[in-house]
Amino acid sequence: MTDQPRDAHDDMAEAILAGDRRTLSRAITLVESGRADHRARAEALLDRLAPAGRQALRIGLSGTPGVGKSTFIEAFGGLVTAQGLRVAVLAVDPSSARSGGSILGDKTRMERLARDPRAFIRPSPSQAQLGGVARRTREAVALCEAAGFDVVLIETVGVGQSETMVATMTDLFVLLLAPAGGDELQGVKRGIMEMADLILVNKADGDLKAAATRTTADYAGALRLLRKRPQDPPGFPKALPVSALELAGLQTAWEEMCKLADWRRAEGHWAATRASQARDWFEEEVRAGLLARIARDPAIRARLDALGAAVAAGTAAPSRAAAEVLAALD
Ligand code: GDP
């Protein structure tokens, strides 16, 4: 046995706890890796960092392309760092594998924030499946928290599934929308509306200002019709107009986020949500591990294929076939 790997992890953990950005970047690369030896190192590192117990305010930010997410993050991030706080920005982009593009990947985005010493911006890796993205993002958040960031912003494009995933790993969920042309709501899925703590109608400036005001009122009305959640103080979830371009309404949006976070902390919702999120994460890891074990074992794989064919042909019931595969694991 050698002490070397343990020392390497200790050094890395120490550097992250000291806020070293280069080590943080390397550690995120490590958690993104699919290699088994990297996975083992990532797990050892995360285990070493967990006892520090540092927590950031985790904010999920979702919006369709073009709504102004990067403009908003640049402006909002600048506002937060101007208050002496440190902000990390992570991206979740399961669609990038398909589109070939990558949100946050474009170097011209968020130039000012990228140069801000209190900010850390991490683009999404180009190849990722949703399951892998969830793990990578959770672990990247944990690394950023250990590195002492006060706010971790997780950006996602409006594709439904990724929003749900981000909502399971954040303290607040913010939906960024554009002003609507007509008086109809913009086809935002009810499920996504139900996850929102704050709806921000962006581009409330110039010619779009009146439409943004109307849209904000429409969404405020729609939010009031949703079922009341125990984790909401009176008045939440709420809709507000903002202009990322003119930096209007951003301070108010930040104050509302802080108000909501403080209330949830005081009422015990924060700790309860974090605890259940951690438990869900753990169970998901167990499930993923089990599936990986099944995939690795050639005998079980062969059985899986044969039973799969039988189920497809209608000669075996899915539940009984599944039970047979699971019995093979004993
Ligand atoms: P993303 O795709 O959601 O990241 O959107 P971008 O931040 O790239 O913005 C898309 C377009 O909307 C750009 O042309 C921005 O200049 C514009 N935009 C973003 N925020 C605002 C805003 O507050 N007001 C106006 N008028 N335009 C904005």
mmCIF file of C-alpha atoms and ligand atoms in Angstrom:
data_model
loop_
_atom_site.group_PDB
_atom_site.id
_atom_site.type_symbol
_atom_site.label_atom_id
_atom_site.label_comp_id
_atom_site.label_asym_id
_atom_site.label_seq_id
_atom_site.Cartn_x
_atom_site.Cartn_y
_atom_site.Cartn_z
ATOM 1 C CA MET A 1 0.000 0.000 0.000
ATOM 2 C CA THR A 2 1.179 3.482 -0.685
ATOM 3 C CA ASP A 3 0.303 6.789 0.957
ATOM 4 C CA GLN A 4 0.547 8.684 -2.300
ATOM 5 C CA PRO A 5 -3.098 8.624 -3.441
ATOM 6 C CA ARG A 6 -4.281 9.682 0.016
ATOM 7 C CA ASP A 7 -1.845 12.593 0.029
ATOM 8 C CA ALA A 8 -2.927 13.654 -3.442
ATOM 9 C CA HIS A 9 -6.565 13.768 -2.356
ATOM 10 C CA ASP A 10 -5.678 15.655 0.794
ATOM 11 C CA ASP A 11 -3.722 18.232 -1.167
ATOM 12 C CA MET A 12 -6.549 18.663 -3.626
ATOM 13 C CA ALA A 13 -9.160 18.961 -0.879
ATOM 14 C CA GLU A 14 -7.035 21.489 0.974
ATOM 15 C CA ALA A 15 -6.563 23.603 -2.149
ATOM 16 C CA ILE A 16 -10.295 23.566 -2.864
ATOM 17 C CA LEU A 17 -11.163 24.525 0.705
ATOM 18 C CA ALA A 18 -8.680 27.388 0.331
ATOM 19 C CA GLY A 19 -10.645 28.509 -2.730
ATOM 20 C CA ASP A 20 -8.024 27.670 -5.356
ATOM 21 C CA ARG A 21 -9.834 28.033 -8.681
ATOM 22 C CA ARG A 22 -7.407 26.034 -10.772
ATOM 23 C CA THR A 23 -7.795 23.041 -8.454
ATOM 24 C CA LEU A 24 -11.565 23.537 -8.482
ATOM 25 C CA SER A 25 -11.520 23.370 -12.286
ATOM 26 C CA ARG A 26 -9.407 20.225 -12.201
ATOM 27 C CA ALA A 27 -11.726 18.649 -9.665
ATOM 28 C CA ILE A 28 -14.784 19.386 -11.828
ATOM 29 C CA THR A 29 -12.994 17.779 -14.777
ATOM 30 C CA LEU A 30 -12.418 14.776 -12.537
ATOM 31 C CA VAL A 31 -16.116 14.419 -11.616
ATOM 32 C CA GLU A 32 -17.038 14.756 -15.295
ATOM 33 C CA SER A 33 -14.791 11.888 -16.293
ATOM 34 C CA GLY A 34 -16.248 8.503 -17.103
ATOM 35 C CA ARG A 35 -13.025 6.628 -16.254
ATOM 36 C CA ALA A 36 -13.285 4.212 -13.345
ATOM 37 C CA ASP A 37 -10.028 5.402 -11.723
ATOM 38 C CA HIS A 38 -11.170 9.019 -12.022
ATOM 39 C CA ARG A 39 -14.514 8.084 -10.478
ATOM 40 C CA ALA A 40 -12.795 6.531 -7.496
ATOM 41 C CA ARG A 41 -10.652 9.649 -7.039
ATOM 42 C CA ALA A 42 -13.680 11.935 -7.403
ATOM 43 C CA GLU A 43 -15.551 9.974 -4.754
ATOM 44 C CA ALA A 44 -12.595 10.082 -2.372
ATOM 45 C CA LEU A 45 -12.243 13.810 -2.891
ATOM 46 C CA LEU A 46 -15.951 14.551 -2.350
ATOM 47 C CA ASP A 47 -15.925 12.431 0.772
ATOM 48 C CA ARG A 48 -13.059 14.490 2.141
ATOM 49 C CA LEU A 49 -14.799 17.780 1.396
ATOM 50 C CA ALA A 50 -18.220 16.842 2.793
ATOM 51 C CA PRO A 51 -17.338 17.333 6.495
ATOM 52 C CA ALA A 52 -16.553 21.018 5.843
ATOM 53 C CA GLY A 53 -20.334 21.396 5.494
ATOM 54 C CA ARG A 54 -20.151 24.598 3.504
ATOM 55 C CA GLN A 55 -23.381 25.681 1.853
ATOM 56 C CA ALA A 56 -24.041 28.159 -0.919
ATOM 57 C CA LEU A 57 -27.370 29.506 -2.016
ATOM 58 C CA ARG A 58 -28.109 27.240 -4.969
ATOM 59 C CA ILE A 59 -30.221 28.923 -7.607
ATOM 60 C CA GLY A 60 -31.600 27.104 -10.646
ATOM 61 C CA LEU A 61 -32.175 29.391 -13.629
ATOM 62 C CA SER A 62 -34.146 28.213 -16.598
ATOM 63 C CA GLY A 63 -35.250 29.823 -19.818
ATOM 64 C CA THR A 64 -35.538 29.068 -23.513
ATOM 65 C CA PRO A 65 -32.704 30.128 -25.846
ATOM 66 C CA GLY A 66 -32.848 33.836 -26.607
ATOM 67 C CA VAL A 67 -34.768 34.812 -23.486
ATOM 68 C CA GLY A 68 -31.656 36.511 -22.124
ATOM 69 C CA LYS A 69 -30.101 34.007 -19.732
ATOM 70 C CA SER A 70 -26.484 34.912 -20.390
ATOM 71 C CA THR A 71 -27.245 38.639 -20.355
ATOM 72 C CA PHE A 72 -29.090 38.117 -17.076
ATOM 73 C CA ILE A 73 -26.353 36.018 -15.488
ATOM 74 C CA GLU A 74 -23.710 38.545 -16.490
ATOM 75 C CA ALA A 75 -25.702 41.410 -14.940
ATOM 76 C CA PHE A 76 -27.042 39.519 -11.935
ATOM 77 C CA GLY A 77 -23.709 37.856 -11.213
ATOM 78 C CA GLY A 78 -22.045 41.280 -11.295
ATOM 79 C CA LEU A 79 -24.591 42.636 -8.859
ATOM 80 C CA VAL A 80 -23.975 39.773 -6.453
ATOM 81 C CA THR A 81 -20.175 39.994 -6.631
ATOM 82 C CA ALA A 82 -20.374 43.788 -6.149
ATOM 83 C CA GLN A 83 -21.822 42.994 -2.734
ATOM 84 C CA GLY A 84 -18.658 41.115 -1.876
ATOM 85 C CA LEU A 85 -20.172 37.677 -2.484
ATOM 86 C CA ARG A 86 -18.638 34.959 -4.630
ATOM 87 C CA VAL A 87 -20.703 33.378 -7.377
ATOM 88 C CA ALA A 88 -20.173 30.197 -9.393
ATOM 89 C CA VAL A 89 -22.087 29.570 -12.619
ATOM 90 C CA LEU A 90 -22.631 26.025 -13.880
ATOM 91 C CA ALA A 91 -24.535 24.929 -16.952
ATOM 92 C CA VAL A 92 -26.765 21.935 -17.516
ATOM 93 C CA ASP A 93 -27.213 21.257 -21.173
ATOM 94 C CA PRO A 94 -28.352 17.766 -22.042
ATOM 95 C CA SER A 95 -29.313 18.940 -25.529
ATOM 96 C CA SER A 96 -25.784 19.971 -26.452
ATOM 97 C CA ALA A 97 -24.900 16.445 -27.509
ATOM 98 C CA ARG A 98 -27.622 16.738 -30.141
ATOM 99 C CA SER A 99 -27.218 20.343 -31.246
ATOM 100 C CA GLY A 100 -23.427 20.246 -31.212
ATOM 101 C CA GLY A 101 -23.451 23.570 -29.421
ATOM 102 C CA SER A 102 -23.029 24.159 -25.751
ATOM 103 C CA ILE A 103 -24.543 26.756 -23.495
ATOM 104 C CA LEU A 104 -21.870 28.789 -21.776
ATOM 105 C CA GLY A 105 -19.448 27.279 -24.227
ATOM 106 C CA ASP A 106 -19.272 30.415 -26.280
ATOM 107 C CA LYS A 107 -16.335 32.439 -25.039
ATOM 108 C CA THR A 108 -18.030 35.716 -25.893
ATOM 109 C CA ARG A 109 -20.759 35.081 -23.365
ATOM 110 C CA MET A 110 -20.458 36.711 -19.959
ATOM 111 C CA GLU A 111 -17.095 38.246 -20.667
ATOM 112 C CA ARG A 112 -17.223 40.689 -17.805
ATOM 113 C CA LEU A 113 -18.324 38.120 -15.253
ATOM 114 C CA ALA A 114 -15.679 35.693 -16.494
ATOM 115 C CA ARG A 115 -13.001 38.266 -15.591
ATOM 116 C CA ASP A 116 -14.507 39.019 -12.187
ATOM 117 C CA PRO A 117 -12.213 37.546 -9.492
ATOM 118 C CA ARG A 118 -15.256 36.712 -7.348
ATOM 119 C CA ALA A 119 -16.928 34.753 -10.150
ATOM 120 C CA PHE A 120 -16.286 31.288 -11.536
ATOM 121 C CA ILE A 121 -17.920 30.163 -14.779
ATOM 122 C CA ARG A 122 -17.917 26.566 -15.869
ATOM 123 C CA PRO A 123 -19.247 25.664 -19.322
ATOM 124 C CA SER A 124 -21.174 22.457 -19.793
ATOM 125 C CA PRO A 125 -19.248 19.526 -21.206
ATOM 126 C CA SER A 126 -20.311 18.813 -24.767
ATOM 127 C CA GLN A 127 -21.052 15.114 -24.409
ATOM 128 C CA ALA A 128 -23.469 14.145 -21.732
ATOM 129 C CA GLN A 129 -26.624 12.209 -21.075
ATOM 130 C CA LEU A 130 -29.161 13.453 -18.594
ATOM 131 C CA GLY A 131 -28.273 10.849 -15.961
ATOM 132 C CA GLY A 132 -24.602 11.695 -16.212
ATOM 133 C CA VAL A 133 -25.396 15.391 -16.196
ATOM 134 C CA ALA A 134 -27.255 15.048 -12.902
ATOM 135 C CA ARG A 135 -24.302 13.430 -11.194
ATOM 136 C CA ARG A 136 -21.775 15.811 -12.686
ATOM 137 C CA THR A 137 -23.842 18.836 -11.749
ATOM 138 C CA ARG A 138 -24.509 17.721 -8.193
ATOM 139 C CA GLU A 139 -20.846 17.001 -7.684
ATOM 140 C CA ALA A 140 -19.738 20.245 -9.313
ATOM 141 C CA VAL A 141 -22.112 22.112 -6.985
ATOM 142 C CA ALA A 142 -20.616 20.304 -3.983
ATOM 143 C CA LEU A 143 -17.113 21.266 -5.152
ATOM 144 C CA CYS A 144 -18.104 24.923 -5.600
ATOM 145 C CA GLU A 145 -19.655 24.966 -2.142
ATOM 146 C CA ALA A 146 -16.504 23.505 -0.638
ATOM 147 C CA ALA A 147 -14.504 26.182 -2.455
ATOM 148 C CA GLY A 148 -16.474 28.786 -0.520
ATOM 149 C CA PHE A 149 -18.833 30.221 -3.128
ATOM 150 C CA ASP A 150 -21.802 32.035 -1.615
ATOM 151 C CA VAL A 151 -24.070 31.566 -4.615
ATOM 152 C CA VAL A 152 -24.107 28.733 -7.147
ATOM 153 C CA LEU A 153 -26.182 29.481 -10.205
ATOM 154 C CA ILE A 154 -27.183 26.498 -12.344
ATOM 155 C CA GLU A 155 -28.311 27.467 -15.820
ATOM 156 C CA THR A 156 -30.487 25.234 -17.934
ATOM 157 C CA VAL A 157 -32.281 25.562 -21.257
ATOM 158 C CA GLY A 158 -36.030 25.065 -21.373
ATOM 159 C CA VAL A 159 -36.325 21.433 -22.324
ATOM 160 C CA GLY A 160 -38.454 20.174 -19.460
ATOM 161 C CA GLN A 161 -36.533 17.222 -18.118
ATOM 162 C CA SER A 162 -33.449 19.212 -17.234
ATOM 163 C CA GLU A 163 -35.555 21.702 -15.262
ATOM 164 C CA THR A 164 -36.976 18.938 -13.140
ATOM 165 C CA MET A 165 -33.478 17.661 -12.511
ATOM 166 C CA VAL A 166 -32.126 21.089 -11.591
ATOM 167 C CA ALA A 167 -35.060 21.656 -9.239
ATOM 168 C CA THR A 168 -33.984 18.549 -7.304
ATOM 169 C CA MET A 169 -30.592 20.034 -6.541
ATOM 170 C CA THR A 170 -31.301 23.709 -5.859
ATOM 171 C CA ASP A 171 -32.724 25.857 -3.069
ATOM 172 C CA LEU A 172 -34.495 28.278 -5.396
ATOM 173 C CA PHE A 173 -35.798 27.888 -8.920
ATOM 174 C CA VAL A 174 -36.039 30.940 -11.159
ATOM 175 C CA LEU A 175 -37.812 30.922 -14.494
ATOM 176 C CA LEU A 176 -36.778 33.571 -16.994
ATOM 177 C CA LEU A 177 -39.431 34.456 -19.584
ATOM 178 C CA ALA A 178 -39.794 36.936 -22.405
ATOM 179 C CA PRO A 179 -42.693 39.374 -22.783
ATOM 180 C CA ALA A 180 -45.595 37.738 -24.634
ATOM 181 C CA GLY A 181 -46.994 39.303 -27.779
ATOM 182 C CA GLY A 182 -50.645 38.538 -27.168
ATOM 183 C CA ASP A 183 -52.460 38.047 -23.903
ATOM 184 C CA GLU A 184 -51.940 34.289 -23.790
ATOM 185 C CA LEU A 185 -49.401 32.644 -21.502
ATOM 186 C CA GLN A 186 -46.454 31.467 -23.546
ATOM 187 C CA GLY A 187 -47.175 27.792 -23.489
ATOM 188 C CA VAL A 188 -44.989 27.346 -20.423
ATOM 189 C CA LYS A 189 -45.674 23.866 -19.203
ATOM 190 C CA ARG A 190 -47.657 23.761 -16.019
ATOM 191 C CA GLY A 191 -45.112 21.413 -14.470
ATOM 192 C CA ILE A 192 -42.367 23.964 -14.972
ATOM 193 C CA MET A 193 -44.514 26.778 -13.602
ATOM 194 C CA GLU A 194 -45.160 24.666 -10.530
ATOM 195 C CA MET A 195 -41.431 24.386 -9.874
ATOM 196 C CA ALA A 196 -40.820 28.140 -10.053
ATOM 197 C CA ASP A 197 -40.203 30.182 -6.932
ATOM 198 C CA LEU A 198 -39.713 33.329 -8.951
ATOM 199 C CA ILE A 199 -40.731 34.139 -12.510
ATOM 200 C CA LEU A 200 -38.719 36.972 -14.026
ATOM 201 C CA VAL A 201 -40.082 38.516 -17.195
ATOM 202 C CA ASN A 202 -36.983 39.827 -18.933
ATOM 203 C CA LYS A 203 -36.636 42.586 -21.545
ATOM 204 C CA ALA A 204 -38.873 44.965 -19.598
ATOM 205 C CA ASP A 205 -37.382 47.930 -21.425
ATOM 206 C CA GLY A 206 -37.991 50.145 -24.469
ATOM 207 C CA ASP A 207 -40.756 48.966 -26.772
ATOM 208 C CA LEU A 208 -41.186 45.744 -24.822
ATOM 209 C CA LYS A 209 -41.770 47.355 -21.461
ATOM 210 C CA ALA A 210 -45.592 47.508 -21.667
ATOM 211 C CA ALA A 211 -45.799 43.906 -22.897
ATOM 212 C CA ALA A 212 -43.468 42.815 -20.095
ATOM 213 C CA THR A 213 -45.657 44.508 -17.488
ATOM 214 C CA ARG A 214 -48.730 42.775 -18.896
ATOM 215 C CA THR A 215 -46.997 39.423 -19.084
ATOM 216 C CA THR A 216 -45.801 39.769 -15.486
ATOM 217 C CA ALA A 217 -49.386 40.402 -14.341
ATOM 218 C CA ASP A 218 -50.601 37.389 -16.339
ATOM 219 C CA TYR A 219 -48.057 35.114 -14.722
ATOM 220 C CA ALA A 220 -48.667 36.542 -11.272
ATOM 221 C CA GLY A 221 -52.321 35.635 -11.811
ATOM 222 C CA ALA A 222 -51.450 32.149 -13.062
ATOM 223 C CA LEU A 223 -49.154 31.559 -10.070
ATOM 224 C CA ARG A 224 -51.916 32.479 -7.660
ATOM 225 C CA LEU A 225 -54.050 29.705 -9.145
ATOM 226 C CA LEU A 226 -51.462 27.035 -8.441
ATOM 227 C CA ARG A 227 -51.677 24.807 -5.416
ATOM 228 C CA LYS A 228 -50.110 26.377 -2.328
ATOM 229 C CA ARG A 229 -46.836 24.731 -1.337
ATOM 230 C CA PRO A 230 -45.754 24.453 2.302
ATOM 231 C CA GLN A 231 -42.308 25.845 1.481
ATOM 232 C CA ASP A 232 -43.722 29.200 0.325
ATOM 233 C CA PRO A 233 -44.212 32.271 2.507
ATOM 234 C CA PRO A 234 -47.166 34.551 1.715
ATOM 235 C CA GLY A 235 -46.748 36.208 -1.689
ATOM 236 C CA PHE A 236 -44.612 33.436 -3.202
ATOM 237 C CA PRO A 237 -44.113 32.228 -5.865
ATOM 238 C CA LYS A 238 -43.965 35.639 -7.441
ATOM 239 C CA ALA A 239 -43.540 37.224 -10.881
ATOM 240 C CA LEU A 240 -41.430 40.339 -11.467
ATOM 241 C CA PRO A 241 -40.336 42.315 -14.523
ATOM 242 C CA VAL A 242 -36.593 42.767 -15.103
ATOM 243 C CA SER A 243 -34.305 44.130 -17.757
ATOM 244 C CA ALA A 244 -30.984 42.341 -17.866
ATOM 245 C CA LEU A 245 -29.842 44.817 -20.498
ATOM 246 C CA GLU A 246 -30.660 47.934 -18.486
ATOM 247 C CA LEU A 247 -29.971 46.291 -15.118
ATOM 248 C CA ALA A 248 -33.500 47.099 -13.991
ATOM 249 C CA GLY A 249 -35.271 45.063 -11.318
ATOM 250 C CA LEU A 250 -32.257 42.876 -10.635
ATOM 251 C CA GLN A 251 -31.634 44.209 -7.141
ATOM 252 C CA THR A 252 -35.294 43.603 -6.303
ATOM 253 C CA ALA A 253 -35.075 40.087 -7.751
ATOM 254 C CA TRP A 254 -32.001 39.382 -5.597
ATOM 255 C CA GLU A 255 -33.720 40.746 -2.489
ATOM 256 C CA GLU A 256 -36.748 38.548 -3.132
ATOM 257 C CA MET A 257 -34.497 35.501 -3.489
ATOM 258 C CA CYS A 258 -32.768 36.329 -0.200
ATOM 259 C CA LYS A 259 -36.100 36.933 1.512
ATOM 260 C CA LEU A 260 -37.406 33.574 0.366
ATOM 261 C CA ALA A 261 -34.192 31.772 1.312
ATOM 262 C CA ASP A 262 -34.148 33.382 4.768
ATOM 263 C CA TRP A 263 -37.758 32.438 5.393
ATOM 264 C CA ARG A 264 -37.151 28.842 4.349
ATOM 265 C CA ARG A 265 -34.101 28.663 6.605
ATOM 266 C CA ALA A 266 -36.011 30.058 9.565
ATOM 267 C CA GLU A 267 -38.975 27.738 9.025
ATOM 268 C CA GLY A 268 -36.904 24.585 8.656
ATOM 269 C CA HIS A 269 -37.803 24.030 4.984
ATOM 270 C CA TRP A 270 -34.256 24.645 3.818
ATOM 271 C CA ALA A 271 -32.736 21.895 5.960
ATOM 272 C CA ALA A 272 -35.617 19.505 5.250
ATOM 273 C CA THR A 273 -35.332 20.014 1.489
ATOM 274 C CA ARG A 274 -31.569 19.608 1.519
ATOM 275 C CA ALA A 275 -31.865 16.432 3.567
ATOM 276 C CA SER A 276 -34.399 14.892 1.204
ATOM 277 C CA GLN A 277 -32.357 15.994 -1.826
ATOM 278 C CA ALA A 278 -29.279 14.300 -0.354
ATOM 279 C CA ARG A 279 -31.276 11.136 0.300
ATOM 280 C CA ASP A 280 -32.649 11.132 -3.261
ATOM 281 C CA TRP A 281 -29.138 11.620 -4.600
ATOM 282 C CA PHE A 282 -27.894 8.672 -2.558
ATOM 283 C CA GLU A 283 -30.720 6.441 -3.758
ATOM 284 C CA GLU A 284 -30.116 7.482 -7.336
ATOM 285 C CA GLU A 285 -26.451 6.531 -6.983
ATOM 286 C CA VAL A 286 -27.458 3.119 -5.649
ATOM 287 C CA ARG A 287 -29.844 2.629 -8.571
ATOM 288 C CA ALA A 288 -27.225 3.745 -11.093
ATOM 289 C CA GLY A 289 -24.664 1.446 -9.466
ATOM 290 C CA LEU A 290 -27.011 -1.517 -9.666
ATOM 291 C CA LEU A 291 -27.720 -0.861 -13.334
ATOM 292 C CA ALA A 292 -23.994 -0.554 -14.016
ATOM 293 C CA ARG A 293 -23.404 -3.879 -12.296
ATOM 294 C CA ILE A 294 -26.060 -5.530 -14.438
ATOM 295 C CA ALA A 295 -24.522 -4.059 -17.558
ATOM 296 C CA ARG A 296 -21.035 -5.293 -16.582
ATOM 297 C CA ASP A 297 -21.966 -8.892 -15.855
ATOM 298 C CA PRO A 298 -22.001 -10.876 -19.153
ATOM 299 C CA ALA A 299 -24.211 -13.682 -17.774
ATOM 300 C CA ILE A 300 -26.823 -11.251 -16.509
ATOM 301 C CA ARG A 301 -26.578 -9.261 -19.732
ATOM 302 C CA ALA A 302 -27.263 -12.389 -21.773
ATOM 303 C CA ARG A 303 -30.246 -13.166 -19.581
ATOM 304 C CA LEU A 304 -31.462 -9.607 -19.911
ATOM 305 C CA ASP A 305 -31.287 -9.842 -23.702
ATOM 306 C CA ALA A 306 -33.082 -13.188 -23.824
ATOM 307 C CA LEU A 307 -35.821 -12.098 -21.426
ATOM 308 C CA GLY A 308 -36.122 -8.779 -23.250
ATOM 309 C CA ALA A 309 -36.788 -10.673 -26.473
ATOM 310 C CA ALA A 310 -39.349 -12.888 -24.717
ATOM 311 C CA VAL A 311 -41.121 -9.832 -23.292
ATOM 312 C CA ALA A 312 -41.132 -8.177 -26.718
ATOM 313 C CA ALA A 313 -42.567 -11.338 -28.278
ATOM 314 C CA GLY A 314 -45.261 -11.450 -25.618
ATOM 315 C CA THR A 315 -44.176 -14.836 -24.283
ATOM 316 C CA ALA A 316 -43.152 -13.522 -20.867
ATOM 317 C CA ALA A 317 -44.735 -10.954 -18.584
ATOM 318 C CA PRO A 318 -42.478 -7.923 -17.973
ATOM 319 C CA SER A 319 -42.803 -8.099 -14.183
ATOM 320 C CA ARG A 320 -41.907 -11.789 -13.986
ATOM 321 C CA ALA A 321 -39.006 -11.348 -16.395
ATOM 322 C CA ALA A 322 -37.675 -8.451 -14.303
ATOM 323 C CA ALA A 323 -37.971 -10.544 -11.140
ATOM 324 C CA GLU A 324 -35.900 -13.261 -12.815
ATOM 325 C CA VAL A 325 -33.122 -10.814 -13.675
ATOM 326 C CA LEU A 326 -33.111 -9.411 -10.143
ATOM 327 C CA ALA A 327 -33.000 -12.927 -8.664
ATOM 328 C CA ALA A 328 -29.806 -13.501 -10.645
ATOM 329 C CA LEU A 329 -28.182 -10.659 -8.666
ATOM 330 C CA ASP A 330 -28.571 -12.446 -5.321
HETATM 331 P P1 GDP B 1 -29.881 33.280 -23.914
HETATM 332 O O1 GDP B 1 -29.893 32.514 -25.172
HETATM 333 O O2 GDP B 1 -31.070 32.965 -23.068
HETATM 334 O O3 GDP B 1 -28.605 33.163 -23.143
HETATM 335 O O4 GDP B 1 -30.069 34.829 -24.322
HETATM 336 P P2 GDP B 1 -28.980 35.986 -24.500
HETATM 337 O O5 GDP B 1 -28.556 36.508 -23.168
HETATM 338 O O6 GDP B 1 -27.931 35.536 -25.424
HETATM 339 O O7 GDP B 1 -29.890 37.120 -25.161
HETATM 340 C C1 GDP B 1 -30.574 36.917 -26.373
HETATM 341 C C2 GDP B 1 -30.852 38.279 -26.986
HETATM 342 O O8 GDP B 1 -31.747 39.021 -26.147
HETATM 343 C C3 GDP B 1 -29.625 39.140 -27.156
HETATM 344 O O9 GDP B 1 -29.716 39.823 -28.364
HETATM 345 C C4 GDP B 1 -29.680 40.086 -25.982
HETATM 346 O O10 GDP B 1 -29.052 41.315 -26.231
HETATM 347 C C5 GDP B 1 -31.166 40.272 -25.824
HETATM 348 N N1 GDP B 1 -31.520 40.628 -24.436
HETATM 349 C C6 GDP B 1 -31.130 39.991 -23.318
HETATM 350 N N2 GDP B 1 -31.611 40.629 -22.225
HETATM 351 C C7 GDP B 1 -32.328 41.669 -22.683
HETATM 352 C C8 GDP B 1 -33.077 42.711 -22.047
HETATM 353 O O11 GDP B 1 -33.186 42.806 -20.821
HETATM 354 N N3 GDP B 1 -33.695 43.597 -22.869
HETATM 355 C C9 GDP B 1 -33.636 43.535 -24.221
HETATM 356 N N4 GDP B 1 -34.271 44.460 -24.914
HETATM 357 N N5 GDP B 1 -32.927 42.588 -24.848
HETATM 358 C C10 GDP B 1 -32.273 41.663 -24.098
#
